[in-house]
mmCIF file with all atom_site columns, C-alpha atoms in Angstrom:
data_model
loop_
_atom_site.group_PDB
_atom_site.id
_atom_site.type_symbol
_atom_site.label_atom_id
_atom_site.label_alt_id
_atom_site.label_comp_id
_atom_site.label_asym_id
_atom_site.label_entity_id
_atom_site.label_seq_id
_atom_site.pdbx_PDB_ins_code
_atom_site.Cartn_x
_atom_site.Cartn_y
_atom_site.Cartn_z
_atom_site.occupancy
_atom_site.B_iso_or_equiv
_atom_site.pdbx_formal_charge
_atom_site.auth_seq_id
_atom_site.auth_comp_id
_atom_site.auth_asym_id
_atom_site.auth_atom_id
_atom_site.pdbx_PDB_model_num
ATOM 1   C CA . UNK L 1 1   ? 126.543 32.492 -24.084 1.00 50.00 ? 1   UNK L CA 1
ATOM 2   C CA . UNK L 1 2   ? 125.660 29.820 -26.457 1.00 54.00 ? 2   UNK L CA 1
ATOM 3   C CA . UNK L 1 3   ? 125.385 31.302 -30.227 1.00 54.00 ? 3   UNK L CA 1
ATOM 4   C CA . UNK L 1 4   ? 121.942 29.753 -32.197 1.00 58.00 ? 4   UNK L CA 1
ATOM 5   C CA . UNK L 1 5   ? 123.064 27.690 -34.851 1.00 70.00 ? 5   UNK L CA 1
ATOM 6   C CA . UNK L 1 6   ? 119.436 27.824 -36.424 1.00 79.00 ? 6   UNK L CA 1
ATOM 7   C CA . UNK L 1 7   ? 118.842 30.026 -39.909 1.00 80.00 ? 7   UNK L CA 1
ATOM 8   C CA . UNK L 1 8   ? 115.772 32.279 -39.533 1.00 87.00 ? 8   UNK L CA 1
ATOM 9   C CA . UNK L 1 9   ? 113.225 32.007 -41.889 1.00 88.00 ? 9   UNK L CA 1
ATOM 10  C CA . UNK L 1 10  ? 114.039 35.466 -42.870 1.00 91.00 ? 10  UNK L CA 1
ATOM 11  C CA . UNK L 1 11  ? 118.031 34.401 -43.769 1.00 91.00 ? 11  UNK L CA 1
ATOM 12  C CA . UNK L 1 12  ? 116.843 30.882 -45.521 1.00 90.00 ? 12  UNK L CA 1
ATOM 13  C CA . UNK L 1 13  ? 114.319 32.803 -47.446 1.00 92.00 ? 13  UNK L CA 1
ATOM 14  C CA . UNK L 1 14  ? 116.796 35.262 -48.648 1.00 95.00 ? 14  UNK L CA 1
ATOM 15  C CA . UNK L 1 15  ? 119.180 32.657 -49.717 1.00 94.00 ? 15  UNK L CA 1
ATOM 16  C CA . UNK L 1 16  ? 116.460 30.413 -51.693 1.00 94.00 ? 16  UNK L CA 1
ATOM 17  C CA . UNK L 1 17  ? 115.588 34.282 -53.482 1.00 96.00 ? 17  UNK L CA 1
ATOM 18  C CA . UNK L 1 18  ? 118.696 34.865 -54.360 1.00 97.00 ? 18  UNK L CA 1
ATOM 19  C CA . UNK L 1 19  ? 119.018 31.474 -56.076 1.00 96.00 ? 19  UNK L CA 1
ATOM 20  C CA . UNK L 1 20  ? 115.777 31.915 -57.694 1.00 95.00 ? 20  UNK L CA 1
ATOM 21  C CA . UNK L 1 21  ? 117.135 35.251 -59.254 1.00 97.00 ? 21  UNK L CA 1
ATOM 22  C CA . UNK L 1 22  ? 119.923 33.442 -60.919 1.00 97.00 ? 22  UNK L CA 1
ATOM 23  C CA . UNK L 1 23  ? 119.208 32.661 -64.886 1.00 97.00 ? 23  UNK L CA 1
ATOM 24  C CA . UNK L 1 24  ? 122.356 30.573 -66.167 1.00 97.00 ? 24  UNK L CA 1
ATOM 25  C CA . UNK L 1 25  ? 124.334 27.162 -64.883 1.00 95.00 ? 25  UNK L CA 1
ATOM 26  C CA . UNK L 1 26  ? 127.329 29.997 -65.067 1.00 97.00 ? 26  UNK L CA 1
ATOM 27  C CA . UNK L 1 27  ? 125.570 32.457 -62.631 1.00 97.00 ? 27  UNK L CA 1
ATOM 28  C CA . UNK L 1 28  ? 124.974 29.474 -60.160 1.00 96.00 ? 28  UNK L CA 1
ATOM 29  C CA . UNK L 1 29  ? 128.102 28.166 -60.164 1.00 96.00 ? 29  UNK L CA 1
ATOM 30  C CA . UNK L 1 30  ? 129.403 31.589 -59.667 1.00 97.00 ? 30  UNK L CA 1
ATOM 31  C CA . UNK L 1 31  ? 127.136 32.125 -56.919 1.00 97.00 ? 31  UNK L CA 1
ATOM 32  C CA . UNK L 1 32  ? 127.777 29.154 -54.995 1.00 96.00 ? 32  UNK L CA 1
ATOM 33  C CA . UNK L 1 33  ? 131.394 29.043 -54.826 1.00 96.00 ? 33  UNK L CA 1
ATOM 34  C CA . UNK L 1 34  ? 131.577 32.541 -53.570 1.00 97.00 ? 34  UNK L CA 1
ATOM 35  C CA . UNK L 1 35  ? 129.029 31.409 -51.483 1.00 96.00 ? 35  UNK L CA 1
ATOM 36  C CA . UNK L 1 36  ? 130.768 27.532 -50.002 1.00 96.00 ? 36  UNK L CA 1
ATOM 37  C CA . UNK L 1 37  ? 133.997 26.527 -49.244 1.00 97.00 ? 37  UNK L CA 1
ATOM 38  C CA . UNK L 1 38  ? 135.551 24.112 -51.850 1.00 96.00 ? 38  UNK L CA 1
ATOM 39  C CA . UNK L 1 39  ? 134.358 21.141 -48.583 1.00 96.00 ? 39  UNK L CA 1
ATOM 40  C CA . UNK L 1 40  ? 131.391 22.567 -48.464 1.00 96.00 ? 40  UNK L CA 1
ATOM 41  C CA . UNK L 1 41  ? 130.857 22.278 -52.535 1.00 96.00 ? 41  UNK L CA 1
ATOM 42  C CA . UNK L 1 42  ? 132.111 18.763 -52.197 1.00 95.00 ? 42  UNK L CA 1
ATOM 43  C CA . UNK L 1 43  ? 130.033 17.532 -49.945 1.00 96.00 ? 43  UNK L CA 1
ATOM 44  C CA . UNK L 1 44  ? 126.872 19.106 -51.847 1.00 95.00 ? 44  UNK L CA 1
ATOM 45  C CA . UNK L 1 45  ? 128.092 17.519 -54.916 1.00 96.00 ? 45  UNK L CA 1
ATOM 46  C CA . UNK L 1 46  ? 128.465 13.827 -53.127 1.00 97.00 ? 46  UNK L CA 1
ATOM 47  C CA . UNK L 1 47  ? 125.134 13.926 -52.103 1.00 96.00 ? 47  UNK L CA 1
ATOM 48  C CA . UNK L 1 48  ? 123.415 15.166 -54.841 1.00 97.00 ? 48  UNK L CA 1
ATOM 49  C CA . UNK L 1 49  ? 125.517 12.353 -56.940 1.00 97.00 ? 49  UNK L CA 1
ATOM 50  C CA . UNK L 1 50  ? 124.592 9.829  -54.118 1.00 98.00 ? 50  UNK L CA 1
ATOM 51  C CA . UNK L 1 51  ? 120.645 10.914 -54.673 1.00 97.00 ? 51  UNK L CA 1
ATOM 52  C CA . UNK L 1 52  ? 120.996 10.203 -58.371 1.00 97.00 ? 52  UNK L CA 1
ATOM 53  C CA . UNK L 1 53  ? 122.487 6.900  -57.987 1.00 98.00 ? 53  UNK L CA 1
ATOM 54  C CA . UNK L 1 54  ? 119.606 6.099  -55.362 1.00 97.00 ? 54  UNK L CA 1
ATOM 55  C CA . UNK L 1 55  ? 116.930 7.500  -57.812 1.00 95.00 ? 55  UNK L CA 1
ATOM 56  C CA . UNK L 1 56  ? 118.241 4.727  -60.376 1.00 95.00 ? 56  UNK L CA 1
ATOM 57  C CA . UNK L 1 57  ? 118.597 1.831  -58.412 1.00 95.00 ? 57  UNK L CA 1
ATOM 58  C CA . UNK L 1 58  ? 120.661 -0.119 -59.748 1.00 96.00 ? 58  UNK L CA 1
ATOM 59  C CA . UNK L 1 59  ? 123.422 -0.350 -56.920 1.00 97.00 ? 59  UNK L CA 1
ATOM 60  C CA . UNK L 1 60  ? 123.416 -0.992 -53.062 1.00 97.00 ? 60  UNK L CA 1
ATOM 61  C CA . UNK L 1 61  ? 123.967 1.321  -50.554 1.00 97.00 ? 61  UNK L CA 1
ATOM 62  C CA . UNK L 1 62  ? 127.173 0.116  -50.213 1.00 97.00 ? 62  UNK L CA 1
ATOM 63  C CA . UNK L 1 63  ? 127.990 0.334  -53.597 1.00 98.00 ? 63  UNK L CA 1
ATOM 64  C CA . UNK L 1 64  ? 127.272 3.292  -53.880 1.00 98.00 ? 64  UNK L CA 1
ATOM 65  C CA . UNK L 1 65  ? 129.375 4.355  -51.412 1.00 98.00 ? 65  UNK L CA 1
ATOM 66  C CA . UNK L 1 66  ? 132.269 2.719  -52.882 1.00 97.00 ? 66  UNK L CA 1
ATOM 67  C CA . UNK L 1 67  ? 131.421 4.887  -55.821 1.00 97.00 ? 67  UNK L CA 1
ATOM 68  C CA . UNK L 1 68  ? 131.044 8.288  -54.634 1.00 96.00 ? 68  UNK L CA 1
ATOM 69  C CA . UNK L 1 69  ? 133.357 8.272  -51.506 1.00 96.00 ? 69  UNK L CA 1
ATOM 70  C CA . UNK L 1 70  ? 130.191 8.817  -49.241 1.00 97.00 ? 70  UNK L CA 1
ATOM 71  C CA . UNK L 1 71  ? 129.650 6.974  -45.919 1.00 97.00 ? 71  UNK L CA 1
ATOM 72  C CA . UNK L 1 72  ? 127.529 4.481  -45.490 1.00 97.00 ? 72  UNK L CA 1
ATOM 73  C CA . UNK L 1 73  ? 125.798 6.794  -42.654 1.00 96.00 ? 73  UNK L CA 1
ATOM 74  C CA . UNK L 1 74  ? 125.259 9.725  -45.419 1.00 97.00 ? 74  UNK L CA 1
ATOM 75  C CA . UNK L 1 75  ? 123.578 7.161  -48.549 1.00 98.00 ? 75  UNK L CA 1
ATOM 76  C CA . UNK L 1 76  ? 121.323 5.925  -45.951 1.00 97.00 ? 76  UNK L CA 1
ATOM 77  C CA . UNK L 1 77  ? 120.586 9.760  -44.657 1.00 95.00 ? 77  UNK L CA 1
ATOM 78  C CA . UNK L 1 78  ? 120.084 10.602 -48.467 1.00 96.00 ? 78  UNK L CA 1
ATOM 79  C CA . UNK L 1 79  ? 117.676 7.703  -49.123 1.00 96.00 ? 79  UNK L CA 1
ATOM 80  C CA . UNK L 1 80  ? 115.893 8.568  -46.289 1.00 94.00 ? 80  UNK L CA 1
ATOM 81  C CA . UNK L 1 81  ? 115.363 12.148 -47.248 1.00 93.00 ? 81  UNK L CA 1
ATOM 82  C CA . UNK L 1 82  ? 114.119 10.623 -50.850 1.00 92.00 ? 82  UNK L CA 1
ATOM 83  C CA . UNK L 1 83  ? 111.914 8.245  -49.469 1.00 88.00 ? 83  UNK L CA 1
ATOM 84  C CA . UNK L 1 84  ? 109.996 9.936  -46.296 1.00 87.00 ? 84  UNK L CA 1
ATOM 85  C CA . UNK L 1 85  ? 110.721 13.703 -46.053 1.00 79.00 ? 85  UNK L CA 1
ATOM 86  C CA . UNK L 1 86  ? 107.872 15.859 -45.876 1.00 81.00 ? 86  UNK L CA 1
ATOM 87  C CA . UNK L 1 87  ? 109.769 18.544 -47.917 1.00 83.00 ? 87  UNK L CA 1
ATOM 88  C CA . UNK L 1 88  ? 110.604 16.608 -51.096 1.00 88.00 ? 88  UNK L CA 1
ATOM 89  C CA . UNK L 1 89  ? 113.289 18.744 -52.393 1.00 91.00 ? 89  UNK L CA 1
ATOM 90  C CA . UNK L 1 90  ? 115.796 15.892 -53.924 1.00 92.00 ? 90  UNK L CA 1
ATOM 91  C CA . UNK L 1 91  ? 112.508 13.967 -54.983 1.00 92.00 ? 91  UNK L CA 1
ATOM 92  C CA . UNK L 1 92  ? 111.145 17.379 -57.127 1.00 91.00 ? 92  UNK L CA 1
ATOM 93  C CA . UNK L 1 93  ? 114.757 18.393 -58.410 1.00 93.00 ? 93  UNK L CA 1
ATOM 94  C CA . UNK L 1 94  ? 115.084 14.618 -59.968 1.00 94.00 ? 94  UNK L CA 1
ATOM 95  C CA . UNK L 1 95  ? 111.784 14.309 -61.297 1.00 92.00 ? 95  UNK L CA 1
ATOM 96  C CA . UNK L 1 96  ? 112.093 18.069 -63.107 1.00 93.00 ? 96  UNK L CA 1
ATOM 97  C CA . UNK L 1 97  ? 115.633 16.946 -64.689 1.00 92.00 ? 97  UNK L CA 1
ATOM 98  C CA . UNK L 1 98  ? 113.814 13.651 -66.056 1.00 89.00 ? 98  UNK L CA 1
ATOM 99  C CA . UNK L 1 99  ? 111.441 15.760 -67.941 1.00 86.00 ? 99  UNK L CA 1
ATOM 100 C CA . UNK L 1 100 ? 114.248 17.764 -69.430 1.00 73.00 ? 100 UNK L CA 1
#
């Protein structure tokens, strides 16, 4: 019996609630690392970092992966997500913390 590896819609909505419901950098932090393993927080953290490096451009792809420890495989996946992903969601989280 194979197990589905997919979220529901009703599981991924819960999750993005509950991190909607959260009102300090504290209670997020909190949150997540109940939430991930220490890996898992790593590995968030790498590619948000890689994102912002992207988002400047200042360095190359391999450059940037000297700097953050990423592969080459996941800067590439990264700047693909900021460049032609429908869903937009490293595009709208760096343009909000520009305007703060």
């Amino acid at each position: 019996m194979a197990i589905d590896t997919k979220i529901s819609k009703q599981d991924s909505d819960a999750l993005a609630e509950a991190l909607l419901g959260l009102e300090t950098i504290e209670e997020v932090k909190a949150f997540l690392d109940d939430l991930c393993t220490p890996s898992e927080m790593r590995a968030f953290a790498e590619r948000f970092k890689v994102a912002r490096l992207l988002d400047e451009g200042q360095l190359s792809y391999r450059e940037i992966s000297e700097r953050t420890g990423a592969s080459t495989t996941t800067v590439t996946r990264v700047a693909r997500f900021l460049r032609e992903m429908p869903h937009q969601g490293y595009r709208r989280v760096l343009d909000r913390m520009k305007t703060k």
